[in-house]
């Protein structure tokens, strides 16, 4: 390419005296003007080195007048000369112009974003929103968002646009038909909600896209094979028993008890033992609780950042106190996962042990990651390994903690269903205090209660996508490439078009007869399609084991003084925790003194 933006021709119109262009000279273009100045002309801008009034660097340039290298050198030389020759006042003018141009560029970019979004979402009527904040102000009221969205959903059949400010909008889908259209495609996760979580869980299976996601999903699917999951049931039983023993100690003095925290420790213990073969003591050693606290903090901060669009900007966020807190919690979370990886690598004694392990028929999650090799024989990079461990450590315990805690709350709220589950469990377990693999299929009523709780209190209340190509929905309305979508699992699971009295807790909705013919996307706790939850069987087993053993040992009673307040913070939590009164059951009957 010979067409350079500057010319070395001496016939260039610029002259040293007209450079730099005056701000008042309308004919001058300060972007291109310097580029039309010859090296000879510019050499005279450089400070003279004295003797012959000749510029210090000038002699080197004419030696290679026609080479590209020389031209580039001259441009740099010209620029340096020009800058050195500027007066302070000129510098201010330049800075002002550049600033103004940058501002204009940004404003026009924002305008285009806004215009494209308004056009894209025009076919979809939206709830009333403020001209500047959109619906952002409503979303600042933490703990109100789920009910608010559900309330809005009643006025729109399929969904509605949600505006956070003027430059972020997404279509919030509340109808199974729309969900089906989206989940049948392979659009990537959206680049906003998930972006804030990437510093924490990296680009592991949850967030990655394309070939990387496909390769890792195929690699990790065997870790959830039926034969791998089978022995985990006794691990789950043991972890639940540790929690119940603790509850027995605590209950005489501390009743009602906040259970979410205890359940989180239990599910963390379980995932560490099952997926990472890490013999943790998180439930008994309080010094190991730091990770759980960091997870709370990170979930809260990710949600906070999403709601406050001013913090969507990385620079502002990183300089804010929230950014500081985020980095501090991140350090704790990453130290935890690093410890797990390091310990396992040492144990495996690398080469020798890896060969032995890869010959076993079923590998656990961490084995698979450590044994993985691509076609060139290269293993996963440390970054990819850490991202997967962080993803599974978080996804594998926080979601199930939420699931189990809300199931216990739902059963406390509906004692008649609780009692029916207990009867069923008593019949299957008898005097045993351990659940076995075969038991899991023999507790259909408890399973229905678990599903009903996942419907009413979905641990993952929503998922998001960014369209990689246009989409046309069943009613003919379309959205262009690049549009953002949130699937509100919370609203879809309560869609009045598919669930009669959606607010009523009725486990029999999941009986075989009542489930027959139901829309396959009307119940989406684990999403569906390509990006469905890889750990759903693991999760269902864990929820069954925990529910069975807890109900066998305790009666659960609501604390009317402390009703949980739902909040969507990455997973479904309660702002004030979940407080339940626990009554010990001995030999199948309530213990007299605790009644
Ligand atoms: C009650 C418990 C659980 C619920 C409700 C749940 C729900 C979900 C949902 C809705 C998704 C889709 C996310 C999206 O599209 O952005 C998902 C994905 C995922 N879940 Fe779960 N999950 C649960 C438990 C687990 C467990 C125990 C594990 C691991 C042991 C796990 C690992 C994952 C992973 C890795 C993904 C990403 C899958 C992919 O994109 O290929 N989940 N989960």
XYZ file of C-alpha atoms and ligand atoms in Angstrom:
638
model
C 0.000 0.000 0.000
C 1.631 3.118 -1.201
C -1.194 5.431 -0.349
C -0.007 7.033 2.837
C -1.953 9.763 4.439
C 0.968 12.079 4.424
C 2.969 13.171 1.447
C 6.681 13.747 1.170
C 6.115 15.992 -1.806
C 7.513 19.464 -1.376
C 4.408 20.763 -3.080
C 2.403 20.070 0.045
C 0.154 23.041 0.797
C 1.040 23.293 4.430
C 3.761 25.482 5.590
C 5.525 25.587 8.914
C 3.915 28.848 9.727
C 0.403 27.408 9.332
C 1.143 24.415 11.509
C -0.459 23.647 13.894
C -3.728 24.891 12.501
C -5.363 27.634 14.381
C -8.661 26.771 16.028
C -10.104 29.746 14.253
C -8.938 28.697 10.817
C -11.985 27.014 9.294
C -10.026 25.492 6.420
C -7.655 23.641 8.592
C -8.223 20.086 9.617
C -6.093 19.293 12.585
C -6.333 15.590 12.010
C -4.908 15.586 8.533
C -2.905 18.755 8.474
C 0.205 17.349 10.207
C 0.253 14.482 7.778
C 0.715 16.758 4.773
C 3.845 18.316 6.059
C 7.119 17.196 4.536
C 9.976 15.984 6.631
C 11.984 18.943 5.436
C 9.374 21.419 6.447
C 8.874 19.709 9.740
C 12.532 19.460 10.436
C 12.492 23.161 10.852
C 10.052 22.817 13.768
C 12.662 20.937 15.724
C 14.874 22.844 18.049
C 18.040 23.802 16.297
C 21.218 22.170 17.506
C 23.046 25.357 17.192
C 25.980 25.522 14.787
C 24.317 25.719 11.370
C 20.808 26.094 12.617
C 20.251 22.524 11.490
C 17.806 20.230 13.278
C 19.504 17.559 15.313
C 17.759 14.561 13.755
C 17.406 15.875 10.255
C 20.467 14.342 8.544
C 19.318 10.778 8.924
C 16.081 11.189 7.031
C 16.961 12.072 3.439
C 19.182 8.971 3.172
C 16.149 6.721 2.511
C 13.626 9.068 0.981
C 11.468 6.468 -0.781
C 11.195 3.634 1.652
C 8.126 2.967 3.774
C 10.267 2.738 6.819
C 11.547 6.160 6.160
C 8.018 7.488 5.679
C 6.871 6.071 8.965
C 9.947 7.469 10.600
C 9.248 10.824 9.057
C 5.676 10.825 10.280
C 6.848 10.134 13.796
C 9.546 12.654 13.401
C 7.064 15.207 12.085
C 4.714 14.604 14.954
C 7.479 14.886 17.518
C 8.618 18.061 15.889
C 5.129 19.453 15.812
C 4.482 18.615 19.443
C 7.767 20.078 20.570
C 7.050 23.271 18.709
C 3.649 23.798 20.341
C 3.032 26.511 22.864
C 1.139 25.680 26.055
C -1.866 27.597 24.714
C -1.842 25.509 21.540
C -1.743 22.351 23.585
C -4.868 23.426 25.401
C -6.576 24.097 22.096
C -5.617 20.689 20.831
C -6.759 19.033 24.001
C -10.064 20.902 23.855
C -10.643 19.879 20.272
C -9.758 16.282 20.905
C -11.964 16.212 23.991
C -14.852 17.681 22.066
C -14.440 15.247 19.228
C -14.267 12.329 21.626
C -17.420 13.535 23.345
C -19.228 13.933 20.027
C -18.123 10.464 19.013
C -19.398 8.980 22.276
C -22.689 10.865 22.161
C -23.378 9.829 18.573
C -22.509 6.235 19.448
C -24.932 6.314 22.372
C -27.566 7.903 20.198
C -27.211 5.106 17.655
C -27.428 2.474 20.395
C -30.552 4.102 21.779
C -32.135 4.470 18.326
C -31.429 0.830 17.422
C -32.878 -0.383 20.706
C -36.007 1.702 20.418
C -36.527 0.375 16.895
C -35.834 -3.224 17.929
C -38.226 -3.222 20.875
C -40.972 -1.134 19.245
C -43.206 -4.164 18.510
C -43.194 -5.024 22.226
C -45.192 -2.711 24.506
C -43.461 -2.095 27.819
C -44.537 -1.051 31.311
C -44.382 2.666 32.010
C -40.846 3.859 32.335
C -39.058 7.091 33.139
C -37.570 8.957 30.125
C -34.102 8.899 31.709
C -33.903 6.005 34.164
C -36.256 3.637 32.404
C -37.296 1.011 34.970
C -33.985 1.233 36.814
C -35.446 3.009 39.820
C -37.917 0.214 40.494
C -35.019 -2.215 40.352
C -33.117 -0.336 43.001
C -35.649 -1.599 45.522
C -33.863 -4.813 46.402
C -36.191 -7.687 47.187
C -39.097 -6.252 45.169
C -37.899 -7.126 41.663
C -39.369 -10.634 41.376
C -42.847 -9.612 42.466
C -42.675 -6.496 40.327
C -41.731 -8.397 37.199
C -44.395 -10.993 37.948
C -46.954 -8.257 38.368
C -45.964 -6.660 35.040
C -46.033 -10.085 33.386
C -49.786 -10.269 34.033
C -50.344 -7.479 31.480
C -48.263 -8.903 28.627
C -48.810 -12.382 27.230
C -45.306 -13.224 26.067
C -43.026 -10.707 27.708
C -42.050 -7.062 27.703
C -38.985 -4.852 27.309
C -37.219 -3.732 30.429
C -35.172 -0.530 30.330
C -32.320 0.063 32.727
C -31.554 3.652 31.805
C -31.649 4.613 28.147
C -28.882 2.435 26.849
C -29.649 -0.980 28.221
C -32.836 -2.769 27.290
C -33.759 -6.404 27.123
C -36.848 -8.413 26.322
C -38.009 -10.148 29.472
C -39.697 -13.372 28.371
C -42.466 -14.811 30.520
C -44.137 -17.320 28.184
C -43.031 -20.918 27.447
C -43.521 -20.517 23.651
C -41.087 -17.632 23.517
C -38.713 -19.535 25.836
C -38.851 -22.519 23.506
C -37.848 -20.372 20.519
C -34.825 -18.992 22.392
C -33.657 -22.189 24.053
C -33.705 -24.099 20.755
C -30.943 -21.800 19.480
C -27.318 -21.504 20.460
C -27.067 -17.813 21.260
C -24.255 -16.876 23.615
C -24.871 -15.707 27.171
C -25.516 -11.972 27.300
C -22.480 -9.772 27.744
C -23.788 -7.774 30.671
C -25.285 -9.885 33.432
C -22.684 -12.619 32.894
C -19.839 -10.144 32.279
C -19.911 -9.119 35.924
C -19.500 -12.690 37.064
C -16.546 -13.505 34.770
C -13.829 -12.097 37.061
C -15.161 -14.572 39.619
C -15.914 -17.815 37.760
C -13.892 -17.130 34.612
C -15.000 -18.369 31.223
C -15.930 -21.835 32.405
C -18.816 -23.925 31.135
C -21.503 -21.531 32.332
C -20.204 -18.487 30.477
C -18.067 -19.754 27.595
C -19.360 -19.989 24.034
C -18.659 -21.569 20.661
C -16.062 -24.273 20.218
C -14.616 -23.819 23.689
C -17.990 -24.416 25.313
C -18.733 -27.369 23.024
C -15.369 -28.989 23.738
C -15.643 -28.537 27.516
C -19.277 -29.678 27.659
C -18.380 -32.871 25.810
C -15.397 -33.349 28.067
C -17.348 -32.918 31.306
C -20.592 -34.721 30.480
C -19.178 -38.126 31.591
C -18.589 -36.636 35.066
C -22.382 -36.732 35.525
C -22.833 -40.274 34.257
C -25.206 -42.439 36.281
C -22.308 -44.670 37.487
C -20.384 -41.643 38.740
C -23.424 -40.211 40.531
C -24.301 -43.485 42.284
C -21.585 -43.509 44.982
C -22.201 -39.804 45.650
C -25.505 -40.643 47.358
C -23.751 -41.946 50.456
C -21.445 -38.891 50.475
C -24.550 -36.674 50.329
C -26.078 -38.639 53.212
C -22.933 -38.232 55.321
C -22.746 -34.496 54.676
C -26.429 -34.062 55.563
C -25.925 -36.036 58.777
C -23.088 -33.718 59.844
C -25.476 -30.789 59.409
C -28.277 -32.519 61.319
C -25.958 -33.410 64.205
C -25.017 -29.747 64.391
C -28.680 -28.743 64.365
C -29.352 -31.096 67.253
C -26.685 -29.323 69.275
C -27.905 -25.869 68.291
C -31.653 -26.257 68.477
C -32.212 -26.251 72.236
C -30.700 -22.748 72.443
C -31.192 -21.349 68.979
C -34.667 -21.904 67.694
C -35.842 -20.629 65.175
C -32.663 -21.268 63.228
C -31.443 -19.498 60.085
C -30.993 -22.505 57.831
C -29.677 -21.065 54.527
C -26.164 -20.657 55.887
C -26.054 -24.186 57.323
C -27.414 -25.693 54.130
C -24.814 -23.767 52.075
C -22.011 -25.234 54.158
C -23.491 -28.679 53.720
C -23.813 -28.404 49.924
C -20.300 -26.971 49.675
C -18.993 -29.888 51.715
C -20.841 -32.254 49.366
C -19.592 -30.786 46.086
C -16.023 -30.626 47.387
C -16.109 -34.265 48.400
C -17.943 -35.503 45.286
C -16.523 -33.455 42.431
C -13.096 -32.640 43.812
C -12.458 -35.573 46.196
C -11.440 -32.899 48.697
C -11.905 -33.967 52.308
C -13.145 -30.656 53.602
C -14.277 -29.763 57.101
C -16.265 -26.711 56.096
C -19.213 -27.721 58.235
C -17.310 -28.226 61.448
C -14.308 -25.921 61.109
C -15.538 -22.339 61.206
C -12.222 -21.057 59.840
C -13.143 -22.708 56.521
C -16.289 -20.613 56.192
C -14.468 -17.772 54.487
C -15.343 -19.107 51.027
C -19.075 -19.200 51.798
C -18.935 -15.640 53.109
C -17.047 -14.590 49.972
C -19.737 -16.251 47.810
C -22.474 -14.259 49.597
C -20.522 -11.070 49.165
C -19.762 -11.727 45.483
C -23.380 -12.665 44.663
C -24.592 -9.535 46.396
C -22.045 -7.341 44.606
C -22.692 -8.845 41.145
C -26.411 -8.195 41.620
C -25.785 -4.692 42.968
C -23.624 -3.869 39.951
C -26.261 -5.117 37.534
C -28.928 -2.917 39.105
C -26.835 0.273 39.181
C -26.032 1.094 35.610
C -23.427 3.660 36.616
C -21.325 0.756 37.849
C -21.566 -1.025 34.512
C -18.513 0.982 33.551
C -15.373 -0.928 34.555
C -13.326 2.125 35.457
C -15.996 3.644 37.702
C -16.672 0.297 39.335
C -13.046 -0.557 39.940
C -12.442 2.794 41.590
C -15.565 2.567 43.750
C -15.750 1.011 47.240
C -17.840 -1.785 45.707
C -15.032 -2.615 43.296
C -12.671 -2.761 46.247
C -14.993 -5.105 48.156
C -15.424 -7.233 45.033
C -11.667 -7.669 44.612
C -11.253 -8.530 48.275
C -13.960 -11.231 48.154
C -12.587 -12.481 44.843
C -9.208 -13.042 46.421
C -10.758 -15.204 49.155
C -12.818 -17.232 46.665
C -9.860 -17.823 44.362
C -7.579 -18.772 47.232
C -10.089 -21.442 48.134
C -10.259 -22.964 44.632
C -6.481 -22.662 44.191
C -6.041 -24.632 47.386
C -8.305 -27.400 46.093
C -6.503 -27.603 42.730
C -3.062 -27.494 44.303
C -3.820 -30.205 46.808
C -5.242 -32.462 44.131
C -2.330 -31.933 41.766
C 0.097 -32.847 44.515
C -1.893 -35.924 45.397
C -2.036 -37.099 41.845
C 1.716 -36.957 41.658
C 1.256 -35.788 38.084
C 2.405 -38.061 35.242
C 2.487 -41.417 37.017
C -0.882 -41.138 38.750
C -2.669 -39.483 35.838
C -2.014 -42.502 33.648
C -3.491 -44.817 36.256
C -6.518 -42.619 36.793
C -7.328 -42.191 33.127
C -7.621 -45.973 32.868
C -10.408 -46.068 35.461
C -13.817 -46.351 33.832
C -15.390 -43.361 35.552
C -13.485 -40.278 36.515
C -14.651 -37.555 38.846
C -14.909 -33.986 37.697
C -11.417 -32.895 38.707
C -9.836 -36.084 37.344
C -11.414 -35.340 33.985
C -10.130 -31.806 33.967
C -6.634 -32.872 34.942
C -6.512 -35.744 32.438
C -7.990 -33.752 29.536
C -5.708 -33.550 26.509
C -6.356 -31.947 23.148
C -5.311 -33.489 19.829
C -1.777 -32.159 20.349
C -1.538 -33.772 23.755
C -1.843 -30.473 25.637
C -3.844 -30.371 28.866
C -6.180 -27.550 29.920
C -4.385 -24.301 30.646
C -4.234 -23.271 34.316
C -6.675 -20.465 33.504
C -9.235 -22.829 31.957
C -8.791 -25.325 34.774
C -9.342 -22.661 37.422
C -12.421 -21.322 35.556
C -14.051 -24.756 35.507
C -13.245 -25.422 39.162
C -14.615 -21.992 40.142
C -17.733 -22.556 38.017
C -18.505 -25.981 39.473
C -17.584 -24.990 42.990
C -20.094 -22.138 42.807
C -22.808 -23.687 40.597
C -22.492 -27.001 42.389
C -23.256 -25.682 45.848
C -25.069 -22.324 45.791
C -27.913 -23.458 43.528
C -28.576 -26.612 45.545
C -28.318 -24.648 48.817
C -31.019 -22.350 47.510
C -33.108 -25.302 46.277
C -32.942 -27.204 49.579
C -33.541 -24.130 51.760
C -36.657 -23.124 49.826
C -37.953 -26.716 49.819
C -37.679 -26.759 53.624
C -39.459 -23.420 53.816
C -42.229 -24.620 51.453
C -42.742 -27.771 53.541
C -42.820 -25.756 56.757
C -45.467 -23.561 55.176
C -47.514 -26.583 54.116
C -47.433 -29.032 57.053
C -49.919 -31.376 55.375
C -47.465 -32.046 52.509
C -44.579 -32.236 54.965
C -46.342 -34.953 56.919
C -47.140 -36.935 53.775
C -43.465 -36.817 52.729
C -42.380 -37.920 56.202
C -44.723 -40.925 56.097
C -43.356 -41.912 52.708
C -39.740 -41.543 53.856
C -40.393 -43.512 57.034
C -41.761 -46.355 54.973
C -38.747 -46.448 52.674
C -35.925 -45.838 55.151
C -37.337 -47.569 58.221
C -34.661 -47.236 60.923
C -31.858 -46.450 58.499
C -30.362 -42.978 58.779
C -28.695 -43.176 55.378
C -30.286 -42.820 51.971
C -29.193 -45.255 49.280
C -29.288 -44.975 45.519
C -32.237 -47.375 45.226
C -34.297 -45.271 47.676
C -34.275 -42.256 45.376
C -36.874 -43.717 43.044
C -39.148 -44.818 45.892
C -40.169 -41.421 47.243
C -42.491 -40.049 44.522
C -44.469 -37.705 46.780
C -41.302 -36.101 48.157
C -40.025 -35.775 44.580
C -43.244 -34.005 43.575
C -42.870 -31.616 46.517
C -39.296 -30.872 45.448
C -40.428 -30.127 41.897
C -43.264 -27.951 43.083
C -40.841 -26.005 45.244
C -38.469 -25.594 42.260
C -41.452 -24.247 40.317
C -42.525 -21.708 42.906
C -39.026 -20.857 44.193
C -36.649 -21.501 41.272
C -33.038 -21.376 42.550
C -31.962 -19.747 39.260
C -34.726 -17.170 38.681
C -33.566 -16.101 35.221
C -31.024 -16.638 32.460
C -29.909 -14.229 29.737
C -28.824 -14.396 26.109
C -27.630 -12.039 23.395
C -29.015 -12.889 19.961
C -26.351 -13.933 17.467
C -28.870 -13.669 14.637
C -32.420 -12.310 14.289
C -35.274 -14.267 15.814
C -38.951 -14.438 14.876
C -41.337 -15.619 17.575
C -44.499 -17.702 17.234
C -46.711 -14.586 16.995
C -44.659 -13.128 14.119
C -42.846 -10.460 16.130
C -39.076 -10.303 15.648
C -35.935 -9.084 17.306
C -32.698 -8.285 15.475
C -29.219 -9.687 16.033
C -27.583 -8.223 19.120
C -30.821 -7.832 21.107
C -30.637 -8.978 24.710
C -33.107 -11.394 26.227
C -33.826 -12.451 29.791
C -35.816 -15.627 30.290
C -37.636 -15.135 33.541
C -37.758 -18.683 34.864
C -39.599 -17.273 37.865
C -42.466 -15.969 35.672
C -42.474 -18.873 33.193
C -42.842 -21.369 36.064
C -45.867 -19.348 37.191
C -47.364 -18.684 33.771
C -51.136 -18.441 34.264
C -51.616 -19.897 30.771
C -50.124 -23.215 31.850
C -50.566 -23.379 35.604
C -53.960 -23.117 37.259
C -53.713 -20.951 40.396
C -49.952 -20.611 39.872
C -49.334 -19.240 43.380
C -50.796 -22.290 45.090
C -48.304 -24.917 46.285
C -49.708 -28.138 44.876
C -47.241 -31.033 44.438
C -49.838 -33.106 42.598
C -49.310 -30.946 39.529
C -46.301 -33.211 38.988
C -48.163 -36.519 39.166
C -47.773 -38.607 36.012
C -51.374 -37.910 34.916
C -51.206 -34.182 35.562
C -47.843 -33.803 33.851
C -48.943 -35.563 30.676
C -49.258 -33.142 27.768
C -47.830 -30.164 29.642
C -45.834 -27.675 27.599
C -42.199 -28.879 27.863
C -41.004 -25.325 28.554
C -43.579 -24.472 31.230
C -41.272 -25.762 33.987
C -37.684 -24.637 33.529
C -35.749 -24.789 36.810
C -32.752 -26.274 34.980
C -33.346 -24.368 31.703
C -33.528 -26.535 28.561
C -31.865 -27.105 25.211
C -28.126 -26.993 24.546
C -27.270 -24.937 27.612
C -29.395 -26.829 30.107
C -27.977 -27.592 33.530
C -25.288 -30.241 33.331
C -25.646 -30.933 37.069
C -29.419 -31.435 37.246
C -29.344 -35.136 38.168
C -26.686 -34.482 40.774
C -28.857 -31.656 42.130
C -32.075 -33.688 42.200
C -30.310 -36.520 44.055
C -28.860 -34.139 46.597
C -32.203 -32.435 47.201
C -33.927 -35.794 47.707
C -31.269 -37.078 50.110
C -31.286 -33.848 52.135
C -35.091 -33.578 52.266
C -35.464 -37.237 53.315
C -32.922 -37.110 56.138
C -34.013 -33.720 57.434
C -37.694 -34.692 57.525
C -36.797 -37.970 59.199
C -35.105 -36.115 62.065
C -36.950 -32.793 62.394
C -40.369 -31.299 62.103
C -40.185 -27.934 60.303
C -42.337 -25.028 61.489
C -42.611 -21.497 60.094
C -41.358 -18.534 62.065
C -44.216 -16.060 61.509
C -42.037 -13.220 62.863
C -39.444 -13.742 60.187
C -40.970 -14.578 56.809
C -38.273 -14.790 54.118
C -38.095 -11.973 51.591
C -37.181 -13.349 48.186
C -34.329 -11.680 46.371
C -32.704 -12.639 43.103
C -28.966 -12.416 43.699
C -27.451 -14.709 41.091
C -29.481 -17.427 42.831
C -32.756 -17.055 44.698
C -31.973 -16.039 48.273
C -33.824 -14.427 51.109
C -32.803 -10.941 52.215
C -33.335 -11.857 55.855
C -32.294 -15.515 55.614
C -34.677 -18.454 56.026
C -35.696 -18.947 59.648
C -37.460 -22.125 60.712
C -38.402 -23.658 64.037
C -37.084 -27.204 64.287
C -38.609 -29.918 66.457
C -36.631 -33.079 66.985
C -38.323 -36.355 66.033
C -37.207 -39.472 67.885
C -38.304 -43.014 67.028
C -40.758 -41.548 64.584
C -42.471 -39.274 67.150
C -41.885 -35.686 68.240
C -39.583 -35.370 71.238
C -41.775 -34.326 74.156
C -39.534 -31.615 75.702
C -38.942 -29.852 72.391
C -42.616 -29.505 71.573
C -31.146 -26.964 42.153
C -29.965 -26.882 41.626
C -29.642 -26.280 40.283
C -30.379 -25.476 39.488
C -31.779 -24.955 39.755
C -29.597 -25.188 38.325
C -30.025 -24.408 37.259
C -29.275 -24.161 36.139
C -29.721 -23.361 35.033
C -31.068 -22.660 34.936
C -28.734 -23.342 34.123
C -28.731 -22.584 32.789
C -27.937 -21.314 32.977
C -27.919 -20.431 31.772
O -28.493 -20.741 30.756
O -27.316 -19.370 31.888
C -27.654 -24.109 34.652
C -26.462 -24.319 33.999
C -25.402 -24.966 34.580
N -25.386 -25.632 35.767
Fe -26.912 -25.827 37.035
N -28.392 -25.810 38.443
C -28.389 -26.509 39.610
C -27.369 -27.293 40.091
C -26.167 -27.488 39.482
C -25.119 -28.324 39.977
C -25.208 -29.190 41.229
C -24.072 -28.202 39.114
C -22.728 -28.868 39.152
C -22.404 -29.862 39.903
C -24.471 -27.277 38.079
C -23.677 -26.871 37.041
C -24.131 -26.113 35.983
C -23.288 -25.729 34.866
C -21.814 -26.042 34.715
C -24.086 -25.027 33.982
C -23.697 -24.465 32.631
C -24.016 -25.530 31.600
C -23.703 -25.129 30.175
O -23.885 -23.966 29.813
O -23.305 -26.012 29.424
N -25.750 -26.877 38.329
N -28.006 -24.608 35.871
